[in-house]
Amino acid sequence: MTAESPVGPFSGSSLFPPIADYGFLSDCEVSALVAPSGNVEWLCLPRMDSPSVFAAMLDRDAGGFRIGPADIRVPAARRYLPGTMVLETSWGTPTGWIIVRDLLLMGPWHHDEELSETHRRAPTDYDASHVLLRTVRCVSGEAQVALDCEPMFDYGRRPVRWAYTERGYHQGLARADGQELELMLTTDLRLGFEGGRATARTLLREGDTRFCALTWTTHEPPYTFQDAYARLVWTAHHWQHWLARGDFPDHPWRGFLERSALTLKGLTFAPTGALVAAATTSLPEVPGGSRNWDYRYTWIRDSTFALWALYTLGFDWEADDFFWFIADIAERDEELQIMYGVDGERVLEERILDHLEGYEGARPVRIGNAAYRHRQNDVWGAVLDSFYIHTRTRERLDERIWPMLRRQVEAALRYWRDPDRGIWEVRGEPKHFTSSKVMCWVAADRGARLARLRQELDLAGRWQAAADEIHADVCANGVSERGVFRQHYDTDALDASLLLIPLVRFLPSTDPRVRDTVFAIADELTVEDLVLRYRTKDTDDGMAGEEGTFTMCSFWLVSALTEIGEYARAHRLCEKVLSFASPLGLYAEEIDPLSGRHLGNFPQAFTHLALINAVIHIIRAEQGRLITPRWPGTVPEP
C-alpha cells in the first residue's frame, strides 16, 4: 500500500466535521464533543455511557447545541486555555470579534450533608457540578450571536418539549415522554421555543457578555454572567492545579504529555476510577464502513499501560483509583471479562441503532459491545502486570490482593494452551495468537515474582516452571522460519501486538528474534511509516474492508525501536506521529497515513497512553538513562 490510501478515497463535501476537529470536554463523569461551528454534537447523560441527548456527530438530526455568530460557521482560532479542559473559540465577523468559552464545570465537593450514590473511591476536594457552561464576550466591534439548543433524548429517538420556568424568558425546562432525565437551560439571553428547539438571538457590542448553562441535576446553575465567569475561573484553576501535581520533563514535547494527561483524566469516570477507552461510539475506522464500535467502557488490558503512564507522570492518586477499580472486579468475579461498564457492569449487550445515519453514512451505529463475551487470554497478564507495578510502588502486597492474584495466575495457566480472539478482538475463528501466549507468560512470571516477595517459594517455583513452559512454547511455535515472531501459530503474518515482546521483557532487546521482529514490522507492516495492526487480507477478523493505521501501534514501534537501540529512527518516527495530532492535541484510534485524517473513536485513551510511553522512552534515551528498568515488570527481582 503505497500509492493510495489503505482506507479508500475521501469526500470533501461532508456535512460532518472531521473527527480530529472536535474539541473534548469532561468533568470526569460525562464528556462532550464540540464541533468547530460551536455545536455540541455529542453529550451522553447522566454518565459517559448513557444514552445521548446530543448526537449530531452520528446523525445531523439527532440533537445539537450551538452558540456563536449568527451567520459565521468557521472560527478564526480554537485552543484550550493552557493547562485546562476549557475550550476557547475565537470568531471574526465582518463587524466584530467574539470569544466563546465552553466547559463542563467542576466545583468543590458537594456531598457534605448526604452520601454520594455513585462514588466508590475516596472523595477529593472537588467534584463535577453537572453543568455545561458556555460564555460569550464581544472583544471588538459588534456581532449578532445566536443560540440554538435542540436536545434529542435516547440517541435521537425522543424529541423534547420546552417550557418556561418561574425565571421567565431566561430559563427553559426540557422533557421527553417516557424519560426521567430533564434538562434545564439557564441564560441571560431571552429564550424562545420552536417545537423541540430553544433559541435566542442578540446583538453584542464591544465589552458585552452573555452566558448559557445546561444542567441535568438539582445542583444550581449560575444565574448571572459574573457567577458563571467565577465558576469558569474556578474550573480552569482546578485543571491547572491538577496538572501541576504531575512530573513532566522539561522538553519540547512536554505539551503532548500534558494534553495526554488531561485527556486521560477526562476519560476517567471519577466515581469508580474506571478509564473508558474513548468518549464515543461508532466513529468509523473505515469511511462509510462497518468497523464501528462502542468504546465507552473500560478494558482490563488498558490497566498495565494506564498505571505505568500515570505513575510515570506522578499521578499516583489516579493510578490508585484505577487500580482499585480493577481490584474490585478481580475480587468479585471468579473469571475476569476483558471489559466492563464504568461501574463494573458485566453485561454490555450490543445493539444496532438503525434510525441513525452514522458518521458520514458509516453504518451500523452500535451501542454496547459484544466483545465482553470474548475469551481473550491476554487479560490475566495485564492484570498481573498492573498489580505488580502497583506493588512495586508500595513495596508490599496488600493481603486483600493476594487471593485474587492467585486466582488470575491459575486462570492463565488453565487456559494458556487454548486459542482465543486476541488483543484485537477478532470476530473470526479463535487462533493461538502469539501475543496472547506472551501475556499468559507475563501472568505466570509476575505471579512468581510476587510469590517470592511473599516468601511463598513452592508456589513461586510452580508458577515459574509454568512461565518457562509457556516461554518455550512461544519460542518453538510463535517464530517463523525467518526468525520473526508471527501473529499466530498457523500463519507467518505479522501483527503489531508483537511489538510488546521487548516491552514486557519476554526476551532481551538484544535477542535477534526481537530485533528482526521490530524491523519486520517497521518495514513490512507500515504505510508511510505508520503501523497497521495487521494486514486485513491475512487475518480472519470477521469484518470486510481495510482500515487505517493504528496510532497506538505507531507509538509502540517508537518504544520498541528505542528498546533495541535505534534511537535516531525512533526519534524521527515519534516526531512524525506527533505531527498528526489534532489541532487541539488529541488523537482518534487510527490515522489515514496519506491524508492525515483521523478515524475511529475519539479521543482514544490507549493512543494517549502509548504516546506517553513513547515520548518518555525517547526523552530518557536522550538523557542517557537506562530504558530497561522503566517499563512494567522490569524492576530487579525482589
PDB file of N, CA and C in Angstrom, residues 260 263-265 267-268 275-279 295 297 302 305-306 309 552 587-589 601-612:
ATOM      1  N   SER A 260      -2.053  14.853  26.881  1.00  0.00           N
ATOM      2  CA  SER A 260      -2.432  13.441  27.032  1.00  0.00           C
ATOM      3  C   SER A 260      -2.874  13.150  28.463  1.00  0.00           C
ATOM      4  N   THR A 263      -6.298  14.539  28.931  1.00  0.00           N
ATOM      5  CA  THR A 263      -7.270  13.728  28.204  1.00  0.00           C
ATOM      6  C   THR A 263      -7.570  12.435  28.948  1.00  0.00           C
ATOM      7  N   LEU A 264      -6.542  11.780  29.481  1.00  0.00           N
ATOM      8  CA  LEU A 264      -6.756  10.558  30.249  1.00  0.00           C
ATOM      9  C   LEU A 264      -7.566  10.846  31.507  1.00  0.00           C
ATOM     10  N   LYS A 265      -7.285  11.959  32.164  1.00  0.00           N
ATOM     11  CA  LYS A 265      -8.087  12.342  33.325  1.00  0.00           C
ATOM     12  C   LYS A 265      -9.537  12.564  32.902  1.00  0.00           C
ATOM     13  N   LEU A 267     -11.091  11.131  30.517  1.00  0.00           N
ATOM     14  CA  LEU A 267     -11.705   9.853  30.163  1.00  0.00           C
ATOM     15  C   LEU A 267     -11.887   8.942  31.372  1.00  0.00           C
ATOM     16  N   THR A 268     -11.570   9.456  32.541  1.00  0.00           N
ATOM     17  CA  THR A 268     -11.737   8.696  33.779  1.00  0.00           C
ATOM     18  C   THR A 268     -13.103   8.987  34.383  1.00  0.00           C
ATOM     19  N   LEU A 275     -11.360   3.855  33.614  1.00  0.00           N
ATOM     20  CA  LEU A 275     -10.850   4.616  32.475  1.00  0.00           C
ATOM     21  C   LEU A 275     -11.524   4.084  31.218  1.00  0.00           C
ATOM     22  N   VAL A 276     -12.336   4.910  30.553  1.00  0.00           N
ATOM     23  CA  VAL A 276     -13.010   4.446  29.339  1.00  0.00           C
ATOM     24  C   VAL A 276     -12.048   4.499  28.163  1.00  0.00           C
ATOM     25  N   ALA A 277     -12.286   3.616  27.189  1.00  0.00           N
ATOM     26  CA  ALA A 277     -11.383   3.548  26.040  1.00  0.00           C
ATOM     27  C   ALA A 277     -11.489   4.782  25.163  1.00  0.00           C
ATOM     28  N   ALA A 278     -12.678   5.361  25.062  1.00  0.00           N
ATOM     29  CA  ALA A 278     -12.885   6.588  24.291  1.00  0.00           C
ATOM     30  C   ALA A 278     -14.211   7.181  24.704  1.00  0.00           C
ATOM     31  N   ALA A 279     -14.432   8.423  24.289  1.00  0.00           N
ATOM     32  CA  ALA A 279     -15.648   9.132  24.682  1.00  0.00           C
ATOM     33  C   ALA A 279     -16.842   8.795  23.803  1.00  0.00           C
ATOM     34  N   TYR A 295     -16.903   2.346  22.393  1.00  0.00           N
ATOM     35  CA  TYR A 295     -15.705   2.323  23.231  1.00  0.00           C
ATOM     36  C   TYR A 295     -15.915   3.009  24.578  1.00  0.00           C
ATOM     37  N   TYR A 297     -16.460   2.081  27.423  1.00  0.00           N
ATOM     38  CA  TYR A 297     -16.318   1.104  28.505  1.00  0.00           C
ATOM     39  C   TYR A 297     -14.849   1.002  28.875  1.00  0.00           C
ATOM     40  N   ASP A 302      -6.113  -2.304  29.381  1.00  0.00           N
ATOM     41  CA  ASP A 302      -5.572  -0.946  29.493  1.00  0.00           C
ATOM     42  C   ASP A 302      -4.842  -0.720  30.812  1.00  0.00           C
ATOM     43  N   PHE A 305      -0.857  -0.352  30.922  1.00  0.00           N
ATOM     44  CA  PHE A 305      -0.391   0.868  30.274  1.00  0.00           C
ATOM     45  C   PHE A 305      -0.838   2.108  31.049  1.00  0.00           C
ATOM     46  N   ALA A 306      -2.055   2.057  31.589  1.00  0.00           N
ATOM     47  CA  ALA A 306      -2.572   3.206  32.334  1.00  0.00           C
ATOM     48  C   ALA A 306      -1.770   3.426  33.611  1.00  0.00           C
ATOM     49  N   ALA A 309       1.735   4.749  32.813  1.00  0.00           N
ATOM     50  CA  ALA A 309       1.739   6.151  32.394  1.00  0.00           C
ATOM     51  C   ALA A 309       1.450   7.078  33.566  1.00  0.00           C
ATOM     52  N   MET A 552      -1.735   3.959  18.193  1.00  0.00           N
ATOM     53  CA  MET A 552      -1.008   3.452  19.360  1.00  0.00           C
ATOM     54  C   MET A 552       0.076   2.471  18.929  1.00  0.00           C
ATOM     55  N   TYR A 587      -5.992  12.602  19.787  1.00  0.00           N
ATOM     56  CA  TYR A 587      -5.864  11.523  18.815  1.00  0.00           C
ATOM     57  C   TYR A 587      -7.097  10.638  18.818  1.00  0.00           C
ATOM     58  N   ALA A 588      -7.554  10.293  17.603  1.00  0.00           N
ATOM     59  CA  ALA A 588      -8.509   9.210  17.447  1.00  0.00           C
ATOM     60  C   ALA A 588      -7.744   7.895  17.442  1.00  0.00           C
ATOM     61  N   GLU A 589      -8.471   6.825  17.174  1.00  0.00           N
ATOM     62  CA  GLU A 589      -7.852   5.497  17.221  1.00  0.00           C
ATOM     63  C   GLU A 589      -6.892   5.273  16.050  1.00  0.00           C
ATOM     64  N   ASN A 601     -12.963   5.983  17.087  1.00  0.00           N
ATOM     65  CA  ASN A 601     -13.482   6.712  18.248  1.00  0.00           C
ATOM     66  C   ASN A 601     -12.463   7.710  18.782  1.00  0.00           C
ATOM     67  N   PHE A 602     -13.000   8.740  19.468  1.00  0.00           N
ATOM     68  CA  PHE A 602     -12.202   9.948  19.730  1.00  0.00           C
ATOM     69  C   PHE A 602     -12.657  10.629  21.014  1.00  0.00           C
ATOM     70  N   PRO A 603     -11.690  11.131  21.795  1.00  0.00           N
ATOM     71  CA  PRO A 603     -10.279  10.779  21.773  1.00  0.00           C
ATOM     72  C   PRO A 603     -10.074   9.404  22.391  1.00  0.00           C
ATOM     73  N   GLN A 604      -9.040   8.703  21.970  1.00  0.00           N
ATOM     74  CA  GLN A 604      -8.840   7.331  22.418  1.00  0.00           C
ATOM     75  C   GLN A 604      -7.766   7.252  23.491  1.00  0.00           C
ATOM     76  N   ALA A 605      -8.124   6.631  24.618  1.00  0.00           N
ATOM     77  CA  ALA A 605      -7.208   6.555  25.756  1.00  0.00           C
ATOM     78  C   ALA A 605      -5.944   5.779  25.413  1.00  0.00           C
ATOM     79  N   PHE A 606      -6.092   4.622  24.761  1.00  0.00           N
ATOM     80  CA  PHE A 606      -4.939   3.769  24.510  1.00  0.00           C
ATOM     81  C   PHE A 606      -3.888   4.508  23.674  1.00  0.00           C
ATOM     82  N   THR A 607      -4.323   5.330  22.722  1.00  0.00           N
ATOM     83  CA  THR A 607      -3.370   6.088  21.922  1.00  0.00           C
ATOM     84  C   THR A 607      -2.586   7.060  22.790  1.00  0.00           C
ATOM     85  N   HIS A 608      -3.271   7.766  23.675  1.00  0.00           N
ATOM     86  CA  HIS A 608      -2.581   8.731  24.540  1.00  0.00           C
ATOM     87  C   HIS A 608      -1.688   8.024  25.561  1.00  0.00           C
ATOM     88  N   LEU A 609      -2.078   6.832  26.003  1.00  0.00           N
ATOM     89  CA  LEU A 609      -1.201   6.049  26.876  1.00  0.00           C
ATOM     90  C   LEU A 609       0.072   5.649  26.140  1.00  0.00           C
ATOM     91  N   ALA A 610      -0.088   5.185  24.895  1.00  0.00           N
ATOM     92  CA  ALA A 610       1.079   4.791  24.106  1.00  0.00           C
ATOM     93  C   ALA A 610       1.955   5.990  23.782  1.00  0.00           C
ATOM     94  N   LEU A 611       1.343   7.154  23.564  1.00  0.00           N
ATOM     95  CA  LEU A 611       2.111   8.384  23.330  1.00  0.00           C
ATOM     96  C   LEU A 611       3.011   8.685  24.526  1.00  0.00           C
ATOM     97  N   ILE A 612       2.438   8.619  25.716  1.00  0.00           N
ATOM     98  CA  ILE A 612       3.228   8.902  26.919  1.00  0.00           C
ATOM     99  C   ILE A 612       4.411   7.957  27.007  1.00  0.00           C
TER     100      ILE A 612
END
